[in-house]
Amino acid sequence: MLLTQALTQFGYRLSSPFYELLIKKFDRSGTGRINFDDFVQLCVVLQTLTAAFRDKDTDRDGFIQIGYEEFLNMVFSLKMWGKDR
């Protein structure tokens, strides 16, 4: 799968079900494939979410513990929602 290969080259190690979710979310054409523009958008979202996660993952073990409201605050503060989009 090209998406898996591309994101692996960028350093992401994600599960097969997660790649399937990404295709469902970013396949605007409904073909089961992601167009280049959608791929760029996917990469921006993934990088933004990863950076927000890393800010909370202070010991760099791949796990964070946050409350629900802190999670919502983290996600909605990102520059990919609402007016920041």
PDB file of C-alpha atoms in Angstrom:
ATOM      1  CA  MET A   1       0.000   0.000   0.000  1.00  0.00           C
ATOM      2  CA  LEU A   2       1.489   3.310  -1.067  1.00  0.00           C
ATOM      3  CA  LEU A   3       0.091   5.277   1.870  1.00  0.00           C
ATOM      4  CA  THR A   4       1.730   2.896   4.321  1.00  0.00           C
ATOM      5  CA  GLN A   5       5.043   3.151   2.481  1.00  0.00           C
ATOM      6  CA  ALA A   6       4.910   6.941   2.283  1.00  0.00           C
ATOM      7  CA  LEU A   7       4.079   7.453   5.949  1.00  0.00           C
ATOM      8  CA  THR A   8       6.650   4.849   6.993  1.00  0.00           C
ATOM      9  CA  GLN A   9       9.258   6.850   5.066  1.00  0.00           C
ATOM     10  CA  PHE A  10       8.183   9.874   7.136  1.00  0.00           C
ATOM     11  CA  GLY A  11       8.813   7.869  10.324  1.00  0.00           C
ATOM     12  CA  TYR A  12       5.261   6.859  11.239  1.00  0.00           C
ATOM     13  CA  ARG A  13       4.670   3.284  12.422  1.00  0.00           C
ATOM     14  CA  LEU A  14       0.914   2.823  12.451  1.00  0.00           C
ATOM     15  CA  SER A  15      -1.401  -0.192  12.450  1.00  0.00           C
ATOM     16  CA  SER A  16      -3.202  -1.486   9.359  1.00  0.00           C
ATOM     17  CA  PRO A  17      -6.625  -0.559  10.814  1.00  0.00           C
ATOM     18  CA  PHE A  18      -5.387   2.990  11.368  1.00  0.00           C
ATOM     19  CA  TYR A  19      -4.238   3.276   7.747  1.00  0.00           C
ATOM     20  CA  GLU A  20      -7.696   2.093   6.700  1.00  0.00           C
ATOM     21  CA  LEU A  21      -9.227   4.820   8.874  1.00  0.00           C
ATOM     22  CA  LEU A  22      -6.971   7.440   7.279  1.00  0.00           C
ATOM     23  CA  ILE A  23      -8.082   6.342   3.819  1.00  0.00           C
ATOM     24  CA  LYS A  24     -11.751   6.563   4.843  1.00  0.00           C
ATOM     25  CA  LYS A  25     -11.250  10.025   6.326  1.00  0.00           C
ATOM     26  CA  PHE A  26      -9.130  11.552   3.545  1.00  0.00           C
ATOM     27  CA  ASP A  27     -10.537   9.854   0.421  1.00  0.00           C
ATOM     28  CA  ARG A  28     -12.823  12.652  -0.762  1.00  0.00           C
ATOM     29  CA  SER A  29     -13.278  11.062  -4.190  1.00  0.00           C
ATOM     30  CA  GLY A  30     -14.683   7.819  -2.759  1.00  0.00           C
ATOM     31  CA  THR A  31     -12.308   5.651  -4.797  1.00  0.00           C
ATOM     32  CA  GLY A  32     -10.501   3.967  -1.901  1.00  0.00           C
ATOM     33  CA  ARG A  33      -7.415   6.000  -2.767  1.00  0.00           C
ATOM     34  CA  ILE A  34      -6.133   9.342  -1.576  1.00  0.00           C
ATOM     35  CA  ASN A  35      -5.463  12.101  -4.110  1.00  0.00           C
ATOM     36  CA  PHE A  36      -2.284  14.152  -3.744  1.00  0.00           C
ATOM     37  CA  ASP A  37      -4.055  17.210  -2.281  1.00  0.00           C
ATOM     38  CA  ASP A  38      -5.797  15.012   0.264  1.00  0.00           C
ATOM     39  CA  PHE A  39      -2.487  13.308   1.066  1.00  0.00           C
ATOM     40  CA  VAL A  40      -0.915  16.690   1.781  1.00  0.00           C
ATOM     41  CA  GLN A  41      -3.850  17.548   4.070  1.00  0.00           C
ATOM     42  CA  LEU A  42      -3.498  14.163   5.797  1.00  0.00           C
ATOM     43  CA  CYS A  43       0.209  14.829   6.391  1.00  0.00           C
ATOM     44  CA  VAL A  44      -0.486  18.289   7.838  1.00  0.00           C
ATOM     45  CA  VAL A  45      -3.124  16.906  10.203  1.00  0.00           C
ATOM     46  CA  LEU A  46      -0.954  13.958  11.233  1.00  0.00           C
ATOM     47  CA  GLN A  47       2.065  16.184  11.845  1.00  0.00           C
ATOM     48  CA  THR A  48       0.004  18.700  13.834  1.00  0.00           C
ATOM     49  CA  LEU A  49      -1.557  16.008  16.018  1.00  0.00           C
ATOM     50  CA  THR A  50       1.822  14.328  16.501  1.00  0.00           C
ATOM     51  CA  ALA A  51       3.403  17.587  17.636  1.00  0.00           C
ATOM     52  CA  ALA A  52       0.571  18.180  20.125  1.00  0.00           C
ATOM     53  CA  PHE A  53       0.994  14.631  21.452  1.00  0.00           C
ATOM     54  CA  ARG A  54       4.755  15.045  21.794  1.00  0.00           C
ATOM     55  CA  ASP A  55       4.251  18.195  23.857  1.00  0.00           C
ATOM     56  CA  LYS A  56       2.417  16.046  26.426  1.00  0.00           C
ATOM     57  CA  ASP A  57       4.679  12.972  26.092  1.00  0.00           C
ATOM     58  CA  THR A  58       7.493  14.413  28.187  1.00  0.00           C
ATOM     59  CA  ASP A  59       9.226  11.075  28.793  1.00  0.00           C
ATOM     60  CA  ARG A  60       8.911  10.089  25.097  1.00  0.00           C
ATOM     61  CA  ASP A  61       7.458   6.646  25.794  1.00  0.00           C
ATOM     62  CA  GLY A  62       4.545   6.996  23.366  1.00  0.00           C
ATOM     63  CA  PHE A  63       1.929   7.313  26.100  1.00  0.00           C
ATOM     64  CA  ILE A  64       0.236  10.285  27.756  1.00  0.00           C
ATOM     65  CA  GLN A  65      -2.304  10.574  30.530  1.00  0.00           C
ATOM     66  CA  ILE A  66      -4.644  13.518  30.246  1.00  0.00           C
ATOM     67  CA  GLY A  67      -8.186  14.308  31.285  1.00  0.00           C
ATOM     68  CA  TYR A  68     -11.040  14.627  28.824  1.00  0.00           C
ATOM     69  CA  GLU A  69     -11.223  18.422  28.932  1.00  0.00           C
ATOM     70  CA  GLU A  70      -7.446  18.706  28.572  1.00  0.00           C
ATOM     71  CA  PHE A  71      -7.686  16.442  25.506  1.00  0.00           C
ATOM     72  CA  LEU A  72     -10.445  18.597  24.008  1.00  0.00           C
ATOM     73  CA  ASN A  73      -8.454  21.728  24.766  1.00  0.00           C
ATOM     74  CA  MET A  74      -5.387  20.208  23.102  1.00  0.00           C
ATOM     75  CA  VAL A  75      -7.278  19.205  19.946  1.00  0.00           C
ATOM     76  CA  PHE A  76      -9.352  22.370  19.536  1.00  0.00           C
ATOM     77  CA  SER A  77      -6.322  24.585  20.157  1.00  0.00           C
ATOM     78  CA  LEU A  78      -4.571  23.153  17.100  1.00  0.00           C
ATOM     79  CA  LYS A  79      -4.220  25.357  14.032  1.00  0.00           C
ATOM     80  CA  MET A  80      -6.347  23.070  11.825  1.00  0.00           C
ATOM     81  CA  TRP A  81      -9.797  23.809  13.224  1.00  0.00           C
ATOM     82  CA  GLY A  82     -12.275  26.608  12.768  1.00  0.00           C
ATOM     83  CA  LYS A  83     -10.906  30.018  11.828  1.00  0.00           C
ATOM     84  CA  ASP A  84      -7.313  28.722  11.833  1.00  0.00           C
ATOM     85  CA  ARG A  85      -8.052  26.297   9.015  1.00  0.00           C
TER      86      ARG A  85
END
